[in-house]
């Protein structure tokens, strides 16, 4: 009997379905709360529905400045991560050398160790070196742990790209830069794009390391954290939470679409 | 053809000029190219990241002067000894027990999803499962915690639902228990536990799924041919082969729980976890050496864990 013909046992179907619901229902709940008329508590069921809070949140300058800072940090951190991740991936996938394993370990380490370790390590280093906290200290932290997602995507793609393509390009008279521009880049382009999007999503959402490396600046996650610890205006938080879900949804789906055949994107972990 | 001849050929046909000369150099000396490729990432990670880690480690061997509150920069193990004071030891124990429970619960919830997605879902259903697991993985961490604050609140949907089912006395009985209980679910250790399981669950599903997908279907058929029933085949063939995936997933759930300080701060009791202790020590208490010593605890625990996991072959499933 072939396994393709087998039907899943009912209990397994129910358990898997329940698990998927468990993963998604809480996020869907955010969408309902964004439109509730209740201001002071998390009352369920909502006493009524209104779109008023969308306008209130729109008019909040603190939300806009936090969003702006998050976008700026994520863009620059992603650019740095793209450069460093691609370089490391090229070195590791194209040749064997002493300490190759150590390089991949070093790239993965910032994300394998608990975020709080990375955060406090950076903070104490900034303190020791007497570097004041600024926009750039946030970027520094973010870029450090974003390298790994670009690296993972690029390495996976470079492994699948045949080395003979590059040799053929040399044989046909292209120099190293032309080969990179016309042969390597088109091959790894979508993987880099996917890695960059995930790096962007990772940075846009990061809070643990940021709490240690930010001074007075508020990124959007820091703003959310403040609201979670000391709620001031719950309806605005609800709306911001909904927008964050929608904004992060797009790059994730796009990254999945770009790398869907073959290599995995997110199994590498956060 | 000699290398020199080849490179003359390349420079004759390539762009020439400076870039041409440079790419000839890379061709003749691949080690030089490798060096240039590795230099920026190694400088960045080596100096900024490893440097910071060493700075942290160094500080854990300093101590704080209890009268002046200043940091005494002489080598001492006194700060580490403080970790074994009852108050601090409790924090470590509580965090480790929580990490273990969260890991066990994650396996229980994740396994059916991973098993179904790996063995039964085909084509579009498989893609659906993949997206259904990766979307929550990558969606905002704080939004997920916030969603649970809404769910677990006293006036929230869970209390409402249990009320409709007439199960409120059960909830009250559970909340009145010591250790796990509290004023409401969002102020109890049970709440902290649920949110940890929820937030780390995708990290457990993906490696288990990868491990199960690698088990060839013919192996299961062979065990059926040899007379094993479905349960026996599952226990004696599939489960041992899926174990590396489970261990790989547990690395994430364990490590992430050990280092988290946001979830127990927002949902849970006032009893601290390691992450919160680190945050409080370096922040309000200003005791950076003790904070540094506290961070060494999860690093050491994870070091031992990773070493054991490696011996069980878990890294192949990552």
Coordinates of C-alpha atoms in Angstrom, one line a residue:
Chain A
X1 CA 0.0 0.0 0.0
X2 CA 1.3 3.4 -0.9
X3 CA 1.4 6.2 1.6
X4 CA -0.1 8.6 -0.9
X5 CA -3.4 6.7 -0.8
X6 CA -3.6 7.0 3.0
X7 CA -6.0 9.3 4.7
X8 CA -4.9 11.2 7.8
X9 CA -6.5 9.9 11.0
X10 CA -9.3 12.2 12.2
X11 CA -7.6 12.9 15.5
X12 CA -4.5 14.1 13.7
X13 CA -6.5 16.3 11.4
X14 CA -8.3 17.9 14.4
X15 CA -5.1 18.4 16.3
X16 CA -3.3 20.0 13.3
X17 CA -6.3 22.2 12.5
X18 CA -6.7 23.3 16.1
X19 CA -3.0 24.2 16.2
X20 CA -3.3 26.3 13.1
X21 CA -6.3 28.1 14.6
X22 CA -4.4 28.6 17.8
X23 CA -1.7 30.3 15.7
X24 CA -4.0 32.7 13.8
X25 CA -7.1 33.5 15.9
X26 CA -5.2 35.8 18.3
X27 CA -3.8 37.9 15.5
X28 CA -7.3 38.2 13.9
X29 CA -8.7 39.4 17.2
X30 CA -6.5 42.5 16.8
X31 CA -8.6 43.5 13.8
X32 CA -11.8 43.4 15.8
X33 CA -10.4 45.4 18.6
X34 CA -9.2 48.1 16.3
X35 CA -12.8 49.1 15.7
X36 CA -14.3 48.8 19.1
X37 CA -16.0 51.7 20.8
X38 CA -14.7 50.7 24.2
X39 CA -11.9 53.0 25.4
X40 CA -11.0 52.0 29.0
X41 CA -10.8 48.2 29.0
X42 CA -10.4 45.1 26.8
X43 CA -14.1 44.3 27.0
X44 CA -15.4 41.4 24.9
X45 CA -17.7 41.4 23.1
X46 CA -17.1 44.9 21.9
X47 CA -20.1 47.2 22.9
X48 CA -20.1 48.7 19.4
X49 CA -18.0 49.4 16.3
X50 CA -16.5 52.6 15.0
X51 CA -13.8 53.7 12.5
X52 CA -13.1 56.8 14.6
X53 CA -9.8 55.5 16.0
X54 CA -8.2 55.2 12.6
X55 CA -8.5 59.0 12.4
X56 CA -7.3 59.6 15.9
X57 CA -4.2 57.4 15.4
X58 CA -3.6 59.2 12.1
X59 CA -3.4 62.5 13.9
X60 CA -0.9 61.3 16.5
X61 CA 2.6 62.9 15.8
X62 CA 4.3 60.5 18.3
X63 CA 3.1 57.5 16.2
X64 CA 4.3 59.0 13.0
X65 CA 7.8 59.9 14.4
X66 CA 8.1 56.4 15.9
X67 CA 7.1 54.9 12.5
X68 CA 9.5 57.1 10.7
X69 CA 12.4 56.2 12.9
X70 CA 11.6 52.5 12.6
X71 CA 11.5 52.7 8.8
X72 CA 14.8 54.6 8.7
X73 CA 16.6 52.2 11.1
X74 CA 15.3 49.2 9.2
X75 CA 16.3 50.5 5.8
X76 CA 19.9 51.3 6.8
X77 CA 20.3 48.1 8.9
X78 CA 19.0 46.1 5.9
X79 CA 21.5 47.8 3.5
X80 CA 24.4 47.0 5.8
X81 CA 23.1 43.5 6.3
X82 CA 22.8 43.0 2.6
X83 CA 26.4 44.0 1.9
X84 CA 27.9 42.1 4.9
X85 CA 25.7 39.0 4.4
X86 CA 26.4 38.7 0.7
X87 CA 30.1 39.0 1.2
X88 CA 30.2 36.4 3.9
X89 CA 27.9 34.1 1.9
X90 CA 30.2 34.5 -1.2
X91 CA 33.3 33.7 0.8
X92 CA 31.7 30.6 2.6
X93 CA 30.0 29.1 -0.5
X94 CA 32.8 29.6 -3.0
X95 CA 35.8 28.2 -1.2
X96 CA 37.0 26.0 1.6
X97 CA 39.3 27.6 4.1
X98 CA 40.5 27.3 7.6
X99 CA 37.9 28.7 10.0
X100 CA 35.0 28.4 7.5
X101 CA 32.8 26.9 10.2
X102 CA 33.8 29.6 12.6
X103 CA 32.6 32.3 10.2
X104 CA 29.2 30.7 9.8
X105 CA 29.0 30.3 13.6
X106 CA 29.9 34.0 14.1
X107 CA 27.2 35.1 11.6
X108 CA 24.5 33.0 13.4
X109 CA 25.6 33.8 16.9
X110 CA 23.8 37.2 17.3
X111 CA 20.5 35.4 16.7
X112 CA 21.3 32.1 18.4
X113 CA 22.1 33.8 21.7
X114 CA 19.1 35.3 23.6
X115 CA 18.4 38.8 22.5
X116 CA 19.0 40.1 25.9
X117 CA 22.6 38.9 25.8
X118 CA 23.2 40.8 22.5
X119 CA 21.5 43.8 23.9
X120 CA 23.3 44.1 27.2
X121 CA 26.6 43.2 25.5
X122 CA 26.3 46.1 23.1
X123 CA 25.1 48.5 25.8
X124 CA 28.0 47.7 28.1
X125 CA 30.4 48.1 25.1
X126 CA 28.9 51.5 24.3
X127 CA 29.3 52.5 27.9
X128 CA 32.9 51.3 28.1
X129 CA 33.8 53.1 24.9
X130 CA 31.7 56.1 26.0
X131 CA 29.7 56.2 22.8
X132 CA 26.4 58.1 23.4
X133 CA 23.2 56.4 22.4
X134 CA 21.9 57.7 19.1
X135 CA 20.2 56.7 15.9
X136 CA 23.4 54.9 14.9
X137 CA 23.7 52.8 18.0
X138 CA 20.3 51.4 17.1
X139 CA 21.3 50.7 13.6
X140 CA 24.5 49.1 14.7
X141 CA 22.6 46.6 16.9
X142 CA 20.0 45.8 14.2
X143 CA 22.5 45.3 11.4
X144 CA 24.4 42.8 13.6
X145 CA 21.5 40.4 13.9
X146 CA 20.1 41.1 10.4
X147 CA 23.2 39.8 8.6
X148 CA 22.2 36.2 9.4
X149 CA 18.9 36.2 7.4
X150 CA 20.6 37.7 4.3
X151 CA 23.4 35.3 4.7
X152 CA 21.1 32.2 5.0
X153 CA 19.2 33.1 1.9
X154 CA 22.3 33.9 -0.1
X155 CA 24.1 30.8 0.9
X156 CA 21.2 28.6 0.1
X157 CA 20.9 30.1 -3.4
X158 CA 24.6 30.1 -4.1
X159 CA 24.7 26.4 -3.2
X160 CA 22.1 25.7 -5.9
X161 CA 23.8 27.9 -8.5
X162 CA 26.2 25.8 -10.5
X163 CA 29.8 26.8 -10.4
X164 CA 30.2 25.9 -14.1
X165 CA 28.1 28.9 -15.0
X166 CA 30.8 31.1 -13.5
X167 CA 33.6 29.2 -15.2
X168 CA 31.7 29.5 -18.5
X169 CA 31.4 33.2 -18.1
X170 CA 35.2 33.5 -17.6
X171 CA 35.8 31.2 -20.6
X172 CA 33.7 33.5 -22.7
X173 CA 35.9 36.4 -21.7
X174 CA 34.1 38.2 -19.0
X175 CA 36.2 39.6 -16.1
X176 CA 35.3 39.1 -12.4
X177 CA 33.1 42.2 -12.2
X178 CA 31.2 41.4 -15.4
X179 CA 30.7 37.9 -14.2
X180 CA 29.3 39.2 -10.9
X181 CA 27.1 41.7 -12.7
X182 CA 25.7 39.5 -15.4
X183 CA 25.9 36.0 -14.1
X184 CA 26.0 35.9 -10.3
X185 CA 23.7 38.8 -9.4
X186 CA 20.8 37.7 -11.6
X187 CA 21.1 34.2 -10.1
X188 CA 21.1 35.3 -6.5
X189 CA 19.0 38.5 -6.9
X190 CA 15.7 37.2 -5.7
X191 CA 17.3 35.4 -2.8
X192 CA 18.9 38.7 -1.8
X193 CA 15.6 40.5 -2.2
X194 CA 13.9 37.9 0.0
X195 CA 16.7 38.1 2.6
X196 CA 16.5 41.9 2.6
X197 CA 12.8 41.9 3.1
X198 CA 13.1 39.5 6.0
X199 CA 15.9 41.5 7.5
X200 CA 13.7 44.6 7.1
X201 CA 10.8 42.8 8.9
X202 CA 13.1 41.6 11.6
X203 CA 14.6 45.1 12.2
X204 CA 11.2 46.8 12.0
X205 CA 9.9 44.5 14.7
X206 CA 12.9 44.3 17.0
X207 CA 12.4 45.4 20.6
X208 CA 14.7 43.5 23.0
X209 CA 18.0 44.7 21.6
X210 CA 16.6 48.1 20.8
X211 CA 15.6 48.8 24.5
X212 CA 19.3 48.5 25.3
X213 CA 20.8 50.4 22.4
X214 CA 18.3 53.3 22.1
X215 CA 18.6 56.4 24.1
X216 CA 15.6 58.8 24.0
X217 CA 14.5 57.7 20.5
X218 CA 11.4 55.7 20.2
X219 CA 11.1 53.1 17.4
X220 CA 7.6 51.8 16.8
X221 CA 8.1 48.6 18.8
X222 CA 9.5 50.7 21.7
X223 CA 6.3 52.9 21.4
X224 CA 4.2 49.7 21.5
X225 CA 6.1 48.4 24.5
X226 CA 5.5 51.6 26.4
X227 CA 1.8 51.3 25.7
X228 CA 1.8 47.7 26.8
X229 CA 3.5 48.4 30.1
X230 CA 1.6 51.7 30.8
X231 CA -1.5 51.8 28.6
X232 CA -2.5 55.4 27.9
X233 CA -4.8 55.3 24.9
X234 CA -5.8 51.7 24.2
X235 CA -7.8 52.4 21.0
X236 CA -4.7 54.0 19.4
X237 CA -2.6 51.0 20.4
X238 CA -5.2 48.7 18.8
X239 CA -5.1 50.6 15.5
X240 CA -1.2 50.7 15.5
X241 CA -1.1 46.9 16.2
X242 CA -3.4 46.3 13.3
X243 CA -1.3 48.4 10.9
X244 CA 1.9 46.7 12.1
X245 CA 0.3 43.3 11.2
X246 CA -0.7 44.5 7.8
X247 CA 2.7 46.2 7.1
X248 CA 4.8 43.1 8.1
X249 CA 2.5 40.8 6.2
X250 CA 3.5 42.1 2.8
X251 CA 7.3 41.6 2.9
X252 CA 6.8 38.1 4.5
X253 CA 4.5 37.0 1.7
X254 CA 6.7 38.5 -0.9
X255 CA 9.8 36.8 0.5
X256 CA 8.0 33.5 0.5
X257 CA 6.9 34.1 -3.1
X258 CA 10.5 34.9 -4.2
X259 CA 12.1 31.8 -2.7
X260 CA 9.2 29.3 -2.9
X261 CA 10.8 26.8 -5.1
X262 CA 13.5 24.8 -3.2
X263 CA 15.2 26.6 -0.4
X264 CA 13.5 27.5 2.8
X265 CA 13.4 31.0 4.1
X266 CA 12.4 31.1 7.7
X267 CA 13.5 27.7 9.0
X268 CA 16.7 29.5 10.0
X269 CA 14.9 31.1 12.9
X270 CA 14.8 34.5 14.4
Chain B
X1 CA 47.9 26.9 -20.7
X2 CA 49.6 28.6 -17.8
X3 CA 47.8 30.9 -15.4
X4 CA 49.7 33.8 -16.7
X5 CA 48.6 33.1 -20.2
X6 CA 45.0 32.7 -19.1
X7 CA 45.0 36.0 -17.3
X8 CA 46.5 37.8 -20.3
X9 CA 43.7 36.3 -22.3
X10 CA 41.2 37.5 -19.7
X11 CA 42.6 41.0 -19.6
X12 CA 42.7 41.1 -23.4
X13 CA 39.0 40.3 -23.7
X14 CA 37.6 41.8 -20.5
X15 CA 36.9 45.4 -19.7
X16 CA 40.6 46.2 -19.2
X17 CA 41.7 49.2 -17.2
X18 CA 41.7 49.2 -13.5
X19 CA 38.7 46.8 -13.0
X20 CA 40.2 44.4 -15.5
X21 CA 43.5 44.5 -13.7
X22 CA 41.7 44.0 -10.4
X23 CA 39.8 41.0 -11.6
X24 CA 43.0 39.5 -13.0
X25 CA 44.5 39.8 -9.6
X26 CA 41.5 38.1 -8.0
X27 CA 41.8 35.3 -10.6
X28 CA 45.5 34.8 -9.9
X29 CA 45.2 35.1 -6.1
X30 CA 41.8 33.6 -5.0
X31 CA 43.0 33.9 -1.4
X32 CA 43.2 37.6 -1.8
X33 CA 39.7 37.8 -3.1
X34 CA 38.6 35.6 -0.2
X35 CA 40.3 37.9 2.2
X36 CA 38.6 41.0 0.8
X37 CA 35.2 39.2 0.9
X38 CA 35.6 38.2 4.5
X39 CA 37.2 41.4 5.8
X40 CA 34.0 43.6 6.2
X41 CA 31.7 41.0 7.8
X42 CA 34.5 39.8 10.1
X43 CA 35.5 43.3 11.1
X44 CA 31.9 44.1 11.9
X45 CA 30.9 40.9 13.7
X46 CA 34.3 40.4 15.2
X47 CA 34.8 43.8 16.6
X48 CA 31.3 45.1 17.3
X49 CA 29.7 41.8 18.3
X50 CA 32.5 39.6 19.8
X51 CA 34.1 42.7 21.3
X52 CA 30.8 43.5 23.1
X53 CA 30.4 39.9 24.3
X54 CA 33.9 40.0 25.8
X55 CA 33.3 43.3 27.4
X56 CA 30.2 41.8 29.0
X57 CA 32.1 38.7 30.2
X58 CA 34.8 40.9 31.6
X59 CA 32.3 43.0 33.6
X60 CA 30.9 39.9 35.2
X61 CA 34.2 39.4 37.0
X62 CA 34.0 42.9 38.5
X63 CA 32.0 43.7 41.5
X64 CA 30.0 46.5 42.9
X65 CA 31.0 48.4 46.1
X66 CA 28.0 48.1 48.3
X67 CA 28.5 51.4 50.0
X68 CA 29.4 53.7 47.2
X69 CA 27.5 51.9 44.5
X70 CA 30.6 52.2 42.2
X71 CA 32.0 49.4 40.1
X72 CA 35.2 47.9 41.5
X73 CA 37.3 46.9 38.6
X74 CA 39.4 44.1 40.2
X75 CA 39.0 40.5 39.3
X76 CA 36.7 38.7 41.7
X77 CA 34.2 35.8 41.6
X78 CA 32.1 37.4 44.3
X79 CA 29.4 38.5 41.7
X80 CA 29.0 34.9 40.6
X81 CA 28.6 33.8 44.2
X82 CA 25.7 36.3 44.5
X83 CA 23.8 34.2 41.9
X84 CA 23.5 31.5 44.5
X85 CA 21.8 33.7 47.0
X86 CA 18.3 32.3 47.5
X87 CA 16.5 35.3 45.8
X88 CA 18.7 35.1 42.7
X89 CA 18.8 31.3 42.7
X90 CA 15.0 31.3 42.7
X91 CA 14.9 33.5 39.6
X92 CA 17.2 31.1 37.7
X93 CA 15.3 28.0 38.8
X94 CA 11.9 29.6 37.9
X95 CA 13.2 30.5 34.5
X96 CA 14.7 27.1 33.8
X97 CA 11.5 25.3 34.9
X98 CA 9.4 27.6 32.8
X99 CA 11.7 27.0 29.8
X100 CA 11.3 23.2 30.2
X101 CA 7.5 23.3 30.5
X102 CA 7.2 25.7 27.6
X103 CA 9.4 23.3 25.5
X104 CA 7.4 20.2 26.4
X105 CA 4.1 22.0 25.7
X106 CA 5.4 23.3 22.4
X107 CA 6.4 19.8 21.3
X108 CA 2.9 18.5 22.1
X109 CA 1.1 21.3 20.1
X110 CA 3.7 21.4 17.3
X111 CA 4.0 17.7 16.5
X112 CA 0.5 17.1 15.0
X113 CA 0.8 20.2 12.8
X114 CA 4.3 19.3 11.7
X115 CA 3.3 15.6 11.2
X116 CA 0.3 16.4 9.1
X117 CA 2.1 19.1 7.0
X118 CA 5.0 16.7 6.3
X119 CA 3.2 13.5 5.6
X120 CA -0.4 14.2 4.5
X121 CA -0.5 17.8 3.0
X122 CA 0.2 17.8 -0.7
X123 CA 0.5 20.6 -3.3
X124 CA -1.6 23.7 -2.4
X125 CA -2.3 22.3 1.1
X126 CA 1.4 22.0 1.8
X127 CA 2.0 25.6 0.7
X128 CA -0.9 26.7 2.9
X129 CA 0.6 25.0 5.9
X130 CA 4.0 26.5 5.2
X131 CA 2.6 30.0 5.0
X132 CA 0.3 29.4 7.9
X133 CA 3.3 28.6 10.1
X134 CA 5.8 31.2 8.8
X135 CA 3.3 34.1 8.9
X136 CA 2.9 34.0 12.7
X137 CA 6.7 33.3 13.0
X138 CA 7.5 36.6 11.3
X139 CA 4.6 38.7 12.4
X140 CA 5.3 41.3 15.1
X141 CA 6.3 39.9 18.5
X142 CA 4.8 42.7 20.4
X143 CA 1.5 42.5 18.5
X144 CA 1.3 38.8 19.4
X145 CA 1.8 39.6 23.1
X146 CA -0.7 42.4 22.8
X147 CA -3.2 40.0 21.3
X148 CA -2.9 37.8 24.3
X149 CA -3.3 40.7 26.7
X150 CA -6.6 41.2 25.0
X151 CA -7.5 37.5 25.2
X152 CA -6.4 36.9 28.8
X153 CA -7.8 40.1 30.3
X154 CA -10.4 39.6 33.0
X155 CA -13.1 41.2 30.8
X156 CA -11.6 39.6 27.7
X157 CA -12.8 36.9 25.3
X158 CA -11.5 33.9 27.2
X159 CA -13.4 34.7 30.4
X160 CA -16.4 35.4 28.2
X161 CA -16.2 32.1 26.4
X162 CA -15.6 30.1 29.5
X163 CA -18.6 31.9 31.1
X164 CA -20.8 30.9 28.1
X165 CA -19.7 27.3 28.6
X166 CA -20.3 27.5 32.3
X167 CA -16.7 26.8 33.1
X168 CA -15.9 29.9 35.1
X169 CA -15.7 28.0 38.5
X170 CA -13.0 25.9 36.9
X171 CA -11.0 29.0 35.9
X172 CA -11.5 30.5 39.4
X173 CA -10.3 27.3 41.0
X174 CA -7.2 27.2 38.8
X175 CA -6.4 30.9 39.5
X176 CA -6.7 30.3 43.3
X177 CA -3.9 27.7 43.2
X178 CA -0.5 28.9 44.5
X179 CA 2.3 29.2 41.9
X180 CA 0.2 29.0 38.8
X181 CA -2.7 31.3 39.9
X182 CA -3.2 35.0 40.2
X183 CA -5.8 37.7 40.1
X184 CA -6.6 37.0 36.4
X185 CA -5.1 34.9 33.7
X186 CA -3.1 37.9 32.4
X187 CA -1.6 38.3 35.9
X188 CA -0.7 34.7 36.5
X189 CA 2.2 32.3 35.7
X190 CA -0.3 30.3 33.6
X191 CA -0.7 33.3 31.4
X192 CA 3.0 33.7 31.0
X193 CA 3.3 30.1 30.0
X194 CA 0.5 30.2 27.4
X195 CA 2.0 33.3 25.7
X196 CA 5.5 31.7 25.7
X197 CA 4.1 28.6 24.0
X198 CA 2.2 30.7 21.5
X199 CA 5.0 33.0 20.5
X200 CA 7.7 30.3 20.1
X201 CA 5.4 27.6 18.6
X202 CA 6.5 28.2 14.9
X203 CA 10.1 27.7 15.9
X204 CA 9.2 24.2 17.0
X205 CA 7.0 23.3 14.1
X206 CA 9.4 24.0 11.3
X207 CA 12.4 21.8 12.4
X208 CA 10.1 18.9 13.3
X209 CA 8.4 19.2 9.9
X210 CA 11.8 19.2 8.2
X211 CA 12.9 16.1 10.1
X212 CA 9.8 14.2 9.3
X213 CA 9.9 15.2 5.6
X214 CA 13.4 13.6 5.5
X215 CA 12.1 10.2 6.5
X216 CA 11.6 8.2 3.2
X217 CA 8.1 6.9 2.8
X218 CA 9.6 3.6 1.8
X219 CA 10.9 3.2 5.3
X220 CA 7.4 3.4 6.7
X221 CA 6.2 0.9 4.0
X222 CA 9.0 -1.5 4.9
X223 CA 8.0 -1.4 8.6
X224 CA 4.4 -2.1 7.5
X225 CA 5.6 -5.0 5.3
X226 CA 7.5 -6.4 8.3
X227 CA 4.3 -6.5 10.2
X228 CA 4.3 -3.3 12.3
X229 CA 0.9 -1.8 12.8
X230 CA 0.5 2.0 12.4
X231 CA 1.2 2.7 16.1
X232 CA 4.3 0.5 16.2
X233 CA 5.7 2.1 13.0
X234 CA 5.1 5.5 14.4
X235 CA 6.8 4.7 17.7
X236 CA 9.7 2.7 16.6
X237 CA 10.5 4.1 13.1
X238 CA 9.2 7.7 12.8
X239 CA 9.6 9.0 16.3
X240 CA 13.3 8.2 16.6
X241 CA 13.9 9.8 13.2
X242 CA 11.9 12.9 14.1
X243 CA 13.7 13.3 17.4
X244 CA 16.6 15.4 16.0
X245 CA 13.9 17.9 14.7
X246 CA 12.3 18.0 18.1
X247 CA 15.7 18.7 19.8
X248 CA 16.5 21.4 17.2
X249 CA 13.1 23.1 17.9
X250 CA 13.7 22.8 21.6
X251 CA 16.9 24.7 21.2
X252 CA 14.9 27.7 20.1
X253 CA 12.0 27.4 22.6
X254 CA 14.5 26.9 25.4
X255 CA 16.9 29.6 24.5
X256 CA 14.2 32.2 23.7
X257 CA 12.4 31.5 26.9
X258 CA 15.6 31.8 29.0
X259 CA 16.4 35.2 27.5
X260 CA 13.0 36.8 27.2
X261 CA 12.1 39.7 29.5
X262 CA 9.2 41.3 27.7
X263 CA 6.6 38.6 28.0
X264 CA 6.8 38.0 31.8
X265 CA 6.8 41.8 32.3
X266 CA 3.6 42.3 30.4
X267 CA 1.8 39.1 31.2
X268 CA 2.5 37.4 34.5
X269 CA 3.2 37.9 38.2
X270 CA 5.7 40.2 39.8
X271 CA 8.1 37.3 40.3
X272 CA 11.1 37.9 38.1
X273 CA 12.7 35.8 35.3
X274 CA 16.4 35.9 34.3
X275 CA 15.8 38.5 31.6
X276 CA 13.9 40.8 33.9
X277 CA 16.6 40.5 36.5
X278 CA 19.3 41.4 34.0
X279 CA 17.2 44.4 32.9
X280 CA 16.6 45.6 36.4
X281 CA 20.2 45.1 37.6
X282 CA 21.7 47.0 34.7
X283 CA 19.0 49.7 34.7
X284 CA 17.6 50.9 38.0
X285 CA 19.9 49.0 40.3
X286 CA 23.0 50.1 38.3
X287 CA 24.7 46.8 39.1
X288 CA 26.2 45.9 35.7
X289 CA 28.5 43.2 37.0
X290 CA 25.6 41.3 38.5
X291 CA 23.5 41.8 35.3
X292 CA 26.5 40.5 33.3
X293 CA 26.8 37.4 35.6
X294 CA 23.1 36.8 35.1
X295 CA 23.4 36.8 31.3
X296 CA 26.2 34.3 31.5
X297 CA 23.7 31.8 33.0
X298 CA 21.5 31.3 29.9
X299 CA 24.7 31.3 27.8
X300 CA 26.2 28.5 29.8
X301 CA 22.9 26.6 29.9
X302 CA 22.6 26.9 26.1
X303 CA 26.2 25.9 25.7
X304 CA 25.6 22.6 27.5
X305 CA 22.3 22.2 25.7
X306 CA 23.8 22.8 22.3
X307 CA 26.7 20.4 23.0
X308 CA 24.2 17.6 24.0
X309 CA 22.0 18.4 21.0
X310 CA 25.0 18.2 18.7
X311 CA 25.8 14.7 20.0
X312 CA 22.2 13.7 19.3
X313 CA 22.5 14.9 15.7
X314 CA 20.0 17.7 16.0
X315 CA 21.9 20.2 13.8
X316 CA 21.2 18.2 10.7
X317 CA 17.5 19.2 11.2
X318 CA 18.1 22.9 11.4

